[in-house]
CSV table of C-alpha atoms in Angstrom, one decimal:
chain,number,residue,atom,x,y,z
A,218,MET,CA,38.5,-7.9,-81.2
A,219,PRO,CA,38.5,-8.9,-77.5
A,220,SER,CA,35.5,-11.0,-76.3
A,221,PRO,CA,32.8,-9.0,-74.6
A,222,LEU,CA,33.3,-11.3,-71.7
A,223,PHE,CA,36.6,-9.7,-70.9
A,224,ALA,CA,35.8,-6.1,-72.0
A,225,ASP,CA,36.2,-3.2,-69.6
A,226,ARG,CA,33.0,-2.3,-67.9
A,227,PRO,CA,32.0,0.3,-65.3
A,228,ALA,CA,32.5,-1.0,-61.7
A,229,GLN,CA,29.3,-2.5,-60.5
A,230,GLN,CA,28.2,-4.9,-57.8
A,231,PRO,CA,26.2,-7.6,-59.4
A,232,GLU,CA,23.4,-9.5,-57.7
A,233,PRO,CA,24.5,-12.8,-56.0
A,234,GLY,CA,22.2,-14.7,-58.4
A,235,ALA,CA,23.9,-13.1,-61.4
A,236,VAL,CA,27.3,-14.1,-60.1
A,237,ASP,CA,26.2,-17.7,-59.6
A,238,ALA,CA,24.8,-17.7,-63.2
A,239,LEU,CA,28.1,-16.5,-64.6
A,240,ILE,CA,30.0,-19.2,-62.6
A,241,SER,CA,27.7,-21.9,-64.0
A,242,GLN,CA,28.2,-20.5,-67.6
A,243,THR,CA,32.0,-20.4,-67.1
A,244,ARG,CA,32.0,-24.0,-65.9
A,245,ARG,CA,29.9,-25.2,-68.7
A,246,LEU,CA,32.0,-23.5,-71.3
A,247,ARG,CA,35.2,-24.9,-69.7
A,248,GLY,CA,33.7,-28.4,-69.9
A,249,GLU,CA,32.9,-28.0,-73.6
A,250,LEU,CA,36.5,-26.7,-74.3
A,251,VAL,CA,38.0,-29.7,-72.5
A,252,ALA,CA,35.8,-32.1,-74.5
A,253,VAL,CA,37.0,-30.4,-77.8
A,254,ARG,CA,40.6,-30.6,-76.7
A,255,ARG,CA,40.3,-34.3,-75.7
A,256,ASP,CA,38.6,-35.3,-79.0
A,257,ALA,CA,40.8,-33.4,-81.3
A,258,VAL,CA,43.5,-35.2,-83.3
A,259,VAL,CA,46.6,-33.0,-83.5
A,260,ASP,CA,49.5,-33.5,-85.9
A,261,ASP,CA,52.6,-32.3,-84.1
A,262,ASP,CA,54.3,-31.7,-87.4
A,263,ASP,CA,51.6,-29.2,-88.3
A,264,PRO,CA,52.4,-25.8,-86.7
A,265,GLN,CA,48.9,-24.5,-87.3
A,266,GLN,CA,47.4,-27.4,-85.3
A,267,ARG,CA,50.0,-27.0,-82.6
A,268,TRP,CA,49.0,-23.4,-82.0
A,269,GLN,CA,45.3,-24.3,-82.1
A,270,ARG,CA,45.9,-26.8,-79.3
A,271,ALA,CA,47.9,-24.2,-77.4
A,272,LEU,CA,45.2,-21.6,-77.7
A,273,CYS,CA,42.6,-24.2,-76.6
A,274,ASP,CA,44.8,-24.9,-73.5
A,275,LEU,CA,45.1,-21.1,-72.9
A,276,ALA,CA,41.3,-20.6,-73.1
A,277,VAL,CA,40.8,-23.4,-70.5
A,278,SER,CA,43.4,-21.7,-68.3
A,279,GLN,CA,41.7,-18.3,-68.7
A,280,LEU,CA,38.3,-19.7,-67.8
A,281,ASP,CA,39.9,-21.2,-64.6
A,282,ASP,CA,41.2,-17.7,-63.8
A,283,LEU,CA,37.8,-16.2,-64.6
A,284,GLY,CA,36.1,-18.7,-62.3
A,285,ALA,CA,38.5,-17.8,-59.5
A,286,HIS,CA,37.7,-14.1,-59.9
A,287,LEU,CA,33.9,-14.8,-59.9
A,288,GLY,CA,34.3,-17.0,-56.8
A,289,GLN,CA,36.1,-14.1,-55.0
A,290,LEU,CA,33.3,-11.7,-56.1
A,291,ARG,CA,30.7,-14.1,-54.7
A,292,ALA,CA,32.6,-14.3,-51.5
A,293,GLY,CA,32.5,-10.6,-51.1
A,294,VAL,CA,36.2,-9.8,-51.9
A,295,PRO,CA,36.3,-6.3,-53.4
A,296,GLU,CA,37.3,-6.2,-57.0
A,297,GLN,CA,39.9,-3.7,-58.1
A,298,THR,CA,39.6,-2.1,-61.5
A,299,ALA,CA,43.2,-1.0,-61.7
A,300,PRO,CA,45.3,-2.9,-59.2
A,301,GLU,CA,48.9,-1.9,-58.6
A,302,PRO,CA,51.4,-4.5,-59.7
A,303,LEU,CA,53.3,-6.1,-56.9
A,304,ASP,CA,56.9,-6.7,-56.2
A,305,SER,CA,58.3,-9.9,-54.7
A,306,ASP,CA,57.3,-8.7,-51.2
A,307,GLY,CA,53.7,-8.0,-52.1
A,308,GLY,CA,54.1,-4.2,-52.3
A,309,PRO,CA,53.5,-2.0,-55.3
A,310,GLU,CA,56.2,-2.0,-58.0
A,311,THR,CA,57.9,1.3,-58.7
A,312,ALA,CA,60.0,2.3,-61.7
A,313,PRO,CA,63.6,3.2,-60.7
A,314,ASP,CA,64.6,6.8,-60.2
A,315,THR,CA,61.0,8.2,-60.3
A,316,GLY,CA,59.4,6.1,-57.6
A,317,LEU,CA,56.2,6.0,-59.7
A,318,ALA,CA,54.5,2.9,-61.1
A,319,THR,CA,54.6,3.7,-64.8
A,320,GLU,CA,54.9,2.0,-68.2
A,321,PRO,CA,57.2,3.3,-70.9
A,322,GLY,CA,55.4,5.9,-72.9
A,323,THR,CA,52.6,6.3,-70.4
A,324,ALA,CA,51.9,9.6,-68.8
A,325,TYR,CA,51.7,9.9,-65.0
A,326,GLY,CA,48.2,9.1,-63.8
A,327,GLU,CA,47.3,7.0,-66.9
A,328,ILE,CA,46.7,3.2,-66.6
A,329,PRO,CA,49.0,1.2,-68.9
A,330,PRO,CA,47.1,-0.7,-71.6
A,331,ALA,CA,48.4,-4.1,-70.5
A,332,ARG,CA,46.6,-3.7,-67.2
A,333,THR,CA,43.3,-2.4,-68.5
A,334,GLY,CA,42.9,-4.0,-71.9
A,335,SER,CA,41.4,-7.4,-72.5
A,336,LEU,CA,42.8,-10.5,-70.7
A,337,LEU,CA,44.4,-11.6,-74.0
A,338,SER,CA,46.7,-8.6,-74.0
A,339,ARG,CA,48.6,-10.1,-71.2
A,340,VAL,CA,49.3,-13.3,-73.1
A,341,GLY,CA,52.2,-13.8,-75.5
A,342,SER,CA,53.8,-16.7,-77.5
A,343,ALA,CA,57.3,-17.7,-78.5
A,344,GLU,CA,59.1,-20.4,-80.4
A,345,TRP,CA,62.8,-21.2,-80.3
A,346,ASN,CA,64.2,-23.2,-83.2
A,347,LEU,CA,67.2,-25.1,-82.0
A,348,LEU,CA,68.4,-26.0,-85.5
A,349,THR,CA,68.6,-22.5,-86.9
A,350,ASP,CA,68.8,-20.5,-83.6
A,351,GLU,CA,65.8,-18.4,-84.8
A,352,VAL,CA,63.6,-17.0,-82.1
A,353,SER,CA,60.0,-15.8,-82.7
A,354,TRP,CA,58.1,-13.6,-80.2
A,355,SER,CA,54.6,-12.2,-80.4
A,356,GLU,CA,54.1,-8.5,-79.9
A,357,GLU,CA,52.3,-9.2,-76.6
A,358,LEU,CA,55.4,-11.0,-75.2
A,359,PHE,CA,57.5,-7.9,-75.9
A,360,GLN,CA,54.9,-5.9,-73.8
A,361,ILE,CA,55.0,-8.5,-71.0
A,362,PHE,CA,58.8,-8.3,-70.7
A,363,GLY,CA,58.9,-4.6,-71.3
A,364,ARG,CA,61.2,-5.1,-74.2
A,365,THR,CA,61.3,-3.0,-77.3
A,366,ARG,CA,61.0,-4.6,-80.8
A,367,GLU,CA,64.3,-3.2,-81.7
A,368,SER,CA,66.0,-5.2,-79.0
A,369,GLY,CA,64.7,-8.3,-80.5
A,370,PRO,CA,63.5,-11.5,-78.8
A,371,MET,CA,65.6,-13.3,-76.3
A,372,SER,CA,67.2,-16.7,-76.7
A,373,LEU,CA,66.7,-19.4,-74.1
A,374,ASP,CA,70.2,-18.6,-72.8
A,375,GLU,CA,69.3,-14.9,-72.4
A,376,MET,CA,66.0,-15.3,-70.6
A,377,PRO,CA,67.3,-16.2,-67.1
A,378,THR,CA,69.0,-12.7,-67.0
A,379,MET,CA,65.5,-11.2,-66.6
A,380,VAL,CA,64.3,-13.8,-64.1
A,381,PHE,CA,64.5,-13.4,-60.3
A,382,ALA,CA,67.6,-15.1,-58.9
A,383,GLU,CA,65.5,-17.3,-56.7
A,384,ASP,CA,63.4,-18.4,-59.7
A,385,GLN,CA,66.3,-19.0,-62.2
A,386,PRO,CA,66.8,-22.7,-61.2
A,387,LEU,CA,63.1,-23.3,-61.8
A,388,LEU,CA,63.2,-21.9,-65.3
A,389,GLN,CA,66.4,-23.7,-66.2
A,390,GLY,CA,64.9,-27.0,-64.9
A,391,LEU,CA,61.8,-26.5,-67.0
A,392,VAL,CA,63.7,-25.8,-70.2
A,393,THR,CA,66.2,-28.6,-69.6
A,394,ASP,CA,63.4,-31.2,-69.0
A,395,CYS,CA,61.7,-30.0,-72.1
A,396,LEU,CA,64.8,-30.1,-74.4
A,397,ILE,CA,66.4,-33.2,-73.1
A,398,ASP,CA,63.5,-35.4,-71.8
A,399,GLY,CA,60.8,-34.0,-74.0
A,400,LYS,CA,58.6,-33.0,-71.0
A,401,PRO,CA,55.9,-30.3,-71.4
A,402,ILE,CA,56.6,-27.0,-69.7
A,403,ASP,CA,54.2,-25.8,-67.0
A,404,GLY,CA,55.7,-23.4,-64.4
A,405,GLU,CA,55.7,-19.9,-63.0
A,406,PHE,CA,58.5,-17.5,-62.3
A,407,ARG,CA,59.0,-13.8,-61.7
A,408,ILE,CA,60.8,-11.5,-64.1
A,409,VAL,CA,62.3,-8.0,-63.7
A,410,ARG,CA,61.3,-6.0,-66.7
A,411,THR,CA,63.6,-3.5,-68.3
A,412,ASP,CA,61.8,-0.7,-66.5
A,413,GLY,CA,62.5,-2.3,-63.1
A,414,ARG,CA,59.0,-3.7,-62.6
A,415,VAL,CA,58.5,-7.2,-61.3
A,416,ARG,CA,55.9,-9.4,-63.0
A,417,THR,CA,54.8,-13.0,-62.4
A,418,VAL,CA,54.7,-15.0,-65.6
A,419,HIS,CA,53.2,-18.4,-66.1
A,420,MET,CA,54.8,-20.5,-68.9
A,421,THR,CA,53.3,-23.5,-70.7
A,422,GLY,CA,54.9,-25.2,-73.8
A,423,GLU,CA,56.0,-28.3,-75.5
A,424,PRO,CA,59.0,-29.6,-77.5
A,425,VAL,CA,58.7,-30.2,-81.3
A,426,LEU,CA,60.5,-33.4,-82.3
A,427,ASP,CA,62.1,-34.1,-85.6
A,428,ALA,CA,62.0,-37.4,-87.6
A,429,ASP,CA,64.7,-38.9,-85.3
A,430,GLY,CA,62.8,-38.0,-82.1
A,431,CYS,CA,65.2,-35.2,-81.2
A,432,THR,CA,64.0,-31.8,-80.1
A,433,ALA,CA,64.0,-29.5,-83.0
A,434,SER,CA,62.3,-26.5,-81.5
A,435,MET,CA,60.3,-25.5,-78.5
A,436,TRP,CA,57.2,-23.3,-78.4
A,437,ALA,CA,55.6,-21.7,-75.3
A,438,VAL,CA,52.7,-19.5,-74.3
A,439,LEU,CA,53.5,-17.0,-71.5
A,440,ARG,CA,50.9,-15.2,-69.4
A,441,ASP,CA,51.3,-12.3,-67.2
A,442,VAL,CA,49.4,-13.5,-64.1
A,443,SER,CA,50.6,-10.7,-61.7
A,444,GLU,CA,47.1,-9.4,-61.1
A,445,LEU,CA,45.6,-12.8,-60.6
A,446,ARG,CA,48.3,-13.8,-58.0
A,447,ARG,CA,47.8,-10.4,-56.3
A,448,SER,CA,44.1,-11.0,-56.1
A,449,GLN,CA,44.6,-14.5,-54.7
A,450,ARG,CA,47.1,-13.2,-52.2
A,451,ALA,CA,44.6,-10.5,-51.1
A,452,VAL,CA,42.0,-13.2,-50.6
A,453,ARG,CA,44.4,-15.3,-48.5
A,454,GLU,CA,45.4,-12.3,-46.5
A,455,SER,CA,41.8,-11.2,-46.0
A,456,ARG,CA,40.8,-14.7,-44.8
A,457,ASP,CA,43.8,-14.8,-42.5
A,458,THR,CA,43.0,-11.4,-41.1
A,459,LEU,CA,39.4,-12.3,-40.6
A,460,GLU,CA,40.4,-15.5,-38.9
A,461,ARG,CA,42.7,-13.6,-36.5
A,462,SER,CA,40.0,-11.0,-35.8
A,463,ARG,CA,37.5,-13.8,-35.0
A,464,HIS,CA,40.0,-15.5,-32.7
A,465,ILE,CA,40.8,-12.2,-30.9
A,466,GLU,CA,37.1,-11.4,-30.5
A,467,GLN,CA,36.3,-14.9,-29.2
A,468,THR,CA,39.2,-14.6,-26.7
A,469,GLU,CA,38.2,-11.2,-25.6
A,470,ARG,CA,34.6,-12.2,-25.1
A,471,ARG,CA,35.7,-15.3,-23.0
A,472,VAL,CA,37.9,-13.1,-20.8
A,473,ALA,CA,35.1,-10.5,-20.4
A,474,VAL,CA,32.5,-13.1,-19.5
A,475,GLU,CA,34.8,-14.7,-17.0
A,476,LEU,CA,35.7,-11.3,-15.4
A,477,GLN,CA,32.0,-10.3,-15.3
A,478,GLU,CA,31.0,-13.6,-13.7
A,479,ALA,CA,33.8,-13.2,-11.1
A,480,VAL,CA,32.6,-9.7,-10.1
A,481,LEU,CA,28.8,-9.8,-10.3
A,482,PRO,CA,27.0,-11.4,-7.3
A,483,PRO,CA,27.0,-15.2,-7.7
A,484,TRP,CA,23.4,-15.6,-6.4
A,485,ARG,CA,20.6,-16.6,-8.5
A,486,GLY,CA,16.9,-16.3,-7.6
A,487,SER,CA,15.6,-14.2,-4.7
A,488,LEU,CA,17.7,-13.1,-1.7
A,489,ARG,CA,16.5,-11.6,1.5
A,490,PHE,CA,18.3,-8.6,3.1
A,491,ALA,CA,17.8,-6.7,6.3
A,492,HIS,CA,15.8,-9.6,7.6
A,493,ASP,CA,16.2,-8.5,11.2
A,494,GLY,CA,14.0,-5.4,10.7
A,495,PRO,CA,10.2,-5.1,10.5
A,496,ALA,CA,10.3,-4.8,6.6
A,497,PRO,CA,13.1,-7.0,5.1
A,498,LEU,CA,13.9,-6.9,1.4
A,499,ASP,CA,13.5,-9.6,-1.2
A,500,VAL,CA,15.9,-8.9,-4.0
A,501,ALA,CA,16.4,-10.5,-7.5
A,502,ALA,CA,18.3,-9.3,-10.5
A,503,HIS,CA,19.1,-10.3,-14.1
A,504,TYR,CA,21.7,-9.4,-16.7
A,505,LEU,CA,20.6,-9.1,-20.4
A,506,PRO,CA,23.4,-9.1,-23.0
A,507,ALA,CA,23.2,-6.9,-26.1
A,508,ALA,CA,21.8,-8.5,-29.2
A,509,SER,CA,23.9,-6.5,-31.7
A,510,THR,CA,27.3,-7.3,-30.4
A,511,GLY,CA,29.2,-10.4,-29.2
A,512,LEU,CA,31.0,-8.4,-26.5
A,513,ILE,CA,30.1,-8.0,-22.9
A,514,GLY,CA,29.5,-4.4,-21.6
A,515,GLY,CA,30.2,-2.7,-18.3
A,516,ASP,CA,26.7,-3.0,-16.7
A,517,TRP,CA,26.5,-4.2,-13.1
A,518,TYR,CA,24.1,-4.8,-10.3
A,519,ASP,CA,24.8,-5.6,-6.7
A,520,ALA,CA,23.0,-6.1,-3.3
A,521,LEU,CA,25.0,-6.2,-0.2
A,522,ALA,CA,24.3,-6.5,3.6
A,523,LEU,CA,26.2,-3.8,5.4
A,524,PRO,CA,27.8,-4.1,8.9
A,525,ASP,CA,25.2,-1.7,10.5
A,526,GLY,CA,22.3,-3.8,9.3
A,527,ASP,CA,21.5,-1.6,6.3
A,528,ALA,CA,21.3,-3.0,2.7
A,529,LEU,CA,23.2,-1.6,-0.3
A,530,LEU,CA,21.4,-1.7,-3.6
A,531,THR,CA,23.3,-0.5,-6.7
A,532,VAL,CA,23.1,-0.7,-10.5
A,533,GLY,CA,25.4,1.0,-13.0
A,534,ASP,CA,26.7,1.1,-16.6
A,535,LEU,CA,30.1,2.0,-18.0
A,536,THR,CA,30.6,3.0,-21.6
A,537,GLY,CA,32.3,0.5,-24.0
A,538,HIS,CA,32.4,-3.2,-24.3
A,539,GLY,CA,34.9,-6.0,-23.8
A,540,VAL,CA,37.7,-6.5,-21.4
A,541,ALA,CA,38.3,-2.7,-21.0
A,542,ALA,CA,34.7,-2.1,-19.9
A,543,THR,CA,34.4,-5.1,-17.6
A,544,SER,CA,37.8,-4.4,-15.9
A,545,SER,CA,36.8,-0.8,-15.3
A,546,MET,CA,33.4,-2.0,-14.0
A,547,ALA,CA,35.2,-4.4,-11.6
A,548,MET,CA,37.4,-1.6,-10.3
A,549,LEU,CA,34.4,0.7,-9.8
A,550,LEU,CA,32.2,-1.9,-8.2
A,551,GLY,CA,35.0,-3.0,-5.8
A,552,ALA,CA,35.5,0.6,-4.7
A,553,LEU,CA,31.8,1.1,-4.3
A,554,ARG,CA,31.4,-1.9,-2.1
A,555,GLY,CA,34.4,-0.9,0.1
A,556,MET,CA,33.2,2.6,0.6
A,557,ALA,CA,29.7,1.4,1.4
A,558,VAL,CA,31.0,-1.0,4.0
A,559,ALA,CA,33.0,1.8,5.5
A,560,GLY,CA,29.8,3.7,6.1
A,561,ILE,CA,30.1,6.4,3.4
A,562,ARG,CA,26.6,7.7,2.4
A,563,PRO,CA,25.3,7.5,-1.2
A,564,ALA,CA,25.9,11.2,-2.3
A,565,ALA,CA,29.5,11.3,-1.0
A,566,LEU,CA,30.1,7.8,-2.4
A,567,MET,CA,29.0,9.0,-5.9
A,568,GLY,CA,31.5,11.9,-5.6
A,569,HIS,CA,34.4,9.5,-4.8
A,570,LEU,CA,33.5,7.2,-7.7
A,571,ASN,CA,33.5,10.3,-10.0
A,572,GLN,CA,36.9,11.2,-8.9
A,573,LEU,CA,38.1,7.6,-9.3
A,574,LEU,CA,36.8,7.4,-12.9
A,575,ASP,CA,38.0,10.9,-13.7
A,576,THR,CA,41.6,10.1,-12.8
A,577,ALA,CA,41.6,6.5,-14.2
A,578,VAL,CA,44.2,5.5,-16.8
A,579,GLN,CA,41.5,4.1,-19.0
A,580,PRO,CA,39.1,7.0,-19.7
A,581,ALA,CA,35.4,6.2,-19.5
A,582,LEU,CA,32.0,7.6,-18.6
A,583,GLY,CA,29.5,5.8,-16.5
A,584,SER,CA,26.1,6.1,-14.9
A,585,ALA,CA,25.3,4.7,-11.5
A,586,MET,CA,22.7,4.6,-8.8
A,587,CYS,CA,23.5,3.8,-5.2
A,588,CYS,CA,20.7,3.1,-2.6
A,589,ARG,CA,21.0,2.5,1.1
A,590,TYR,CA,18.0,0.9,2.8
A,591,ASP,CA,17.4,1.3,6.6
A,592,PRO,CA,15.1,-1.6,7.6
A,593,VAL,CA,14.4,0.0,11.0
A,594,ALA,CA,13.3,3.4,9.6
A,595,GLN,CA,12.0,1.7,6.4
A,596,SER,CA,13.6,4.5,4.4
A,597,LEU,CA,15.6,4.4,1.2
A,598,THR,CA,18.4,7.0,0.8
A,599,TRP,CA,19.8,7.2,-2.7
A,600,ALA,CA,22.0,9.2,-5.1
A,601,GLN,CA,22.5,8.9,-8.8
A,602,ALA,CA,25.0,9.9,-11.5
A,603,GLY,CA,23.2,10.4,-14.8
A,604,HIS,CA,21.1,7.3,-14.2
A,605,PRO,CA,17.4,6.4,-14.7
A,606,ALA,CA,15.4,6.9,-11.6
A,607,PRO,CA,14.0,3.9,-9.7
A,608,LEU,CA,10.4,3.0,-10.3
A,609,LEU,CA,8.2,2.6,-7.1
A,610,PHE,CA,5.1,0.4,-7.4
A,611,ARG,CA,2.5,0.5,-4.7
A,612,ASP,CA,-1.1,-0.7,-4.8
A,613,GLY,CA,-1.0,-1.8,-8.4
A,614,THR,CA,0.4,1.5,-9.8
A,615,GLY,CA,3.8,2.8,-10.3
A,616,HIS,CA,5.7,6.1,-10.6
A,617,LEU,CA,9.3,7.4,-11.2
A,618,LEU,CA,11.0,8.7,-8.1
A,619,ARG,CA,12.2,12.2,-8.4
A,620,ARG,CA,15.9,12.2,-9.1
A,621,PRO,CA,18.4,14.2,-7.1
A,622,GLU,CA,21.1,16.2,-8.9
A,623,GLY,CA,24.0,14.2,-10.4
A,624,VAL,CA,26.0,14.1,-13.6
A,625,LEU,CA,27.7,11.2,-15.3
A,626,LEU,CA,30.7,9.7,-13.6
A,627,GLY,CA,33.9,10.8,-15.2
A,628,ALA,CA,32.2,13.7,-17.0
A,629,THR,CA,33.6,16.6,-14.9
A,630,THR,CA,36.1,17.1,-12.1
A,631,GLY,CA,34.7,17.8,-8.6
A,632,ALA,CA,31.1,17.1,-9.4
A,633,VAL,CA,28.7,17.4,-6.4
A,634,TYR,CA,25.8,14.9,-6.1
A,635,GLY,CA,22.5,15.3,-4.4
A,636,GLU,CA,20.7,12.8,-2.2
A,637,ALA,CA,17.0,11.8,-1.9
A,638,GLU,CA,15.1,9.9,0.7
A,639,THR,CA,12.0,7.9,0.2
A,640,ARG,CA,9.9,6.0,2.8
A,641,LEU,CA,9.0,2.4,1.8
A,642,LEU,CA,6.0,0.6,3.0
A,643,PRO,CA,5.4,-3.2,3.3
A,644,GLY,CA,4.4,-4.6,-0.1
A,645,ASP,CA,6.2,-1.9,-2.1
A,646,LEU,CA,8.2,-2.9,-5.1
A,647,LEU,CA,11.2,-1.1,-6.6
A,648,VAL,CA,12.6,-1.6,-10.1
A,649,LEU,CA,16.2,-0.4,-10.6
A,650,HIS,CA,17.7,-0.8,-14.1
A,651,THR,CA,20.3,0.5,-16.5
A,652,ASP,CA,19.3,2.5,-19.5
A,653,GLY,CA,20.0,-0.3,-22.0
A,654,LEU,CA,16.8,-2.0,-20.8
A,655,THR,CA,14.5,0.7,-22.1
A,656,ARG,CA,16.6,1.8,-25.0
A,657,GLY,CA,15.8,-1.1,-27.2
A,658,SER,CA,15.3,-1.2,-30.9
A,659,GLY,CA,13.1,1.8,-31.8
A,660,THR,CA,12.2,2.4,-28.1
A,661,GLY,CA,12.9,5.8,-26.5
A,662,ASP,CA,13.5,6.2,-22.8
A,663,ASP,CA,10.1,7.6,-22.1
A,664,THR,CA,8.4,4.8,-24.0
A,665,GLY,CA,10.4,2.2,-22.2
A,666,ALA,CA,9.5,3.8,-18.8
A,667,ARG,CA,5.8,3.8,-19.7
A,668,ARG,CA,6.0,0.1,-20.6
A,669,LEU,CA,7.6,-0.6,-17.3
A,670,LEU,CA,4.9,1.4,-15.4
A,671,ALA,CA,2.3,-0.6,-17.4
A,672,LEU,CA,3.6,-3.7,-15.7
A,673,GLY,CA,2.3,-2.3,-12.3
A,674,PRO,CA,-0.5,-4.8,-11.7
A,675,ARG,CA,1.6,-7.8,-12.6
A,676,LEU,CA,4.6,-6.6,-10.5
A,677,THR,CA,2.7,-5.7,-7.4
A,678,GLY,CA,0.9,-9.1,-7.6
A,679,ALA,CA,4.2,-11.0,-7.9
A,680,ARG,CA,4.8,-13.5,-5.2
A,681,ASP,CA,8.5,-12.6,-4.9
A,682,ALA,CA,11.2,-10.5,-6.5
A,683,GLN,CA,12.2,-13.3,-8.8
A,684,GLU,CA,8.7,-13.4,-10.3
A,685,GLY,CA,8.9,-9.6,-10.8
A,686,VAL,CA,12.2,-9.9,-12.7
A,687,ARG,CA,10.7,-12.6,-14.8
A,688,ALA,CA,7.8,-10.2,-15.8
A,689,VAL,CA,10.3,-7.5,-16.8
A,690,VAL,CA,12.5,-9.9,-18.8
A,691,GLU,CA,9.4,-11.3,-20.6
A,692,GLU,CA,8.5,-7.7,-21.6
A,693,PHE,CA,12.0,-6.5,-22.7
A,694,GLY,CA,14.2,-9.6,-23.1
A,695,GLU,CA,13.4,-10.5,-26.7
A,696,GLU,CA,14.2,-7.0,-28.2
A,697,GLN,CA,17.2,-6.4,-30.5
A,698,ARG,CA,18.9,-4.2,-27.9
A,699,GLU,CA,22.0,-2.3,-29.0
A,700,ASP,CA,23.5,-2.3,-25.4
A,701,ASP,CA,23.5,-4.7,-22.6
A,702,ALA,CA,21.3,-4.1,-19.5
A,703,CYS,CA,20.7,-5.0,-15.9
A,704,VAL,CA,17.4,-5.0,-14.0
A,705,MET,CA,16.9,-5.4,-10.2
A,706,VAL,CA,13.6,-5.9,-8.5
A,707,VAL,CA,13.3,-5.2,-4.8
A,708,ARG,CA,10.2,-6.2,-2.8
A,709,VAL,CA,9.6,-4.9,0.7
A,710,GLY,CA,8.4,-7.6,3.0
A,711,ARG,CA,5.1,-7.3,4.8
């Protein structure tokens, strides 16, 4: 009766501690078996003792296999209850003519016993008597080779006919070394069964010498290790695939970071714009990466002095992450800067950006806000495309500016965008941001906006725009945000 250790069980996912305990038990049992084998005195002339030693060696080998499987389970490699046998190229084996992986006498859809029974059902034994030419095979060995009892066991000369051509020299070398030099057999080769299937067989054995020291017979234990080798190959391929994925991800992140750094404004700290007017601007901004992904997104911020003395203020966000998002962001931000320098007003500028994104080869959606500040009139003209409204703080309190009409960039062809104008006073402070800032873990947009407004006293009391940015980052920067974000603080000089 098969040991309960190898009996079929329903597919379950054991706890990591249980797997570690099984691994410890397997190692301890293997150590005890090795000690028994080392201390045993075996008479090579006694067939019973020879087979006892062979079974002991087999048990140690099976425990090694079990330890390997448990190690894979602990590492998270999915176990397969009925893996398909593999051919020499790693693909499923198929029986000739039918194209189906079947065993003789097995109905379609059933799992052959040799693949679902105990581990010992895939182990067979053989002995070749060189003096009498008698060959003895166990029943399991006939199953492994797919050979009927009526066909009889194969001699050592016949066995290579079922072995892969590439592996025949290996088998011949093992047998020759055993028969002539008395060396033990320990090797692996692939066979082609009578039903056309390819199996991997591990063979161990030793010569039996007569009184003159000549080889009288040879015995061997043969194991079907196809599933084990398939599992090991799957582990290697999984590790290789994971390593390649990590390398690709690291490369993509590095390229995305370099592209983002090349496009976003290089300045750090506060900058002053429109300083020739009665109310210049003090501007600072900060980029916050997403906590849940290693890839850079398509968020941007920008502040630019325009030729007519006005100042351009813009923030935006494109969908996606990685190189595709940052390259689209670079294209959009470059177009925005060029059109703003050419004097195109915010509403018309949003329309052009929508057309540009709508016709781009790389489809994407984006939100954006474009503000133009006139330092002489002290007015802010702005348009938005599906973007959170700016927050205006004055005298210790803040409120959201009323958004003009505007849909997401790239959402529809020929979209029309509205424009709003707000007069700014010396001492006013504006907060512009992308929606990733207030859409943190468990935080809705309304809640995030209220938290920003609650910073009113601290923001209006800030000495400069950089201190205002620091206050916002301290409030939102530690959250497990699912998306990256940008925040820009603009302070009107007194």
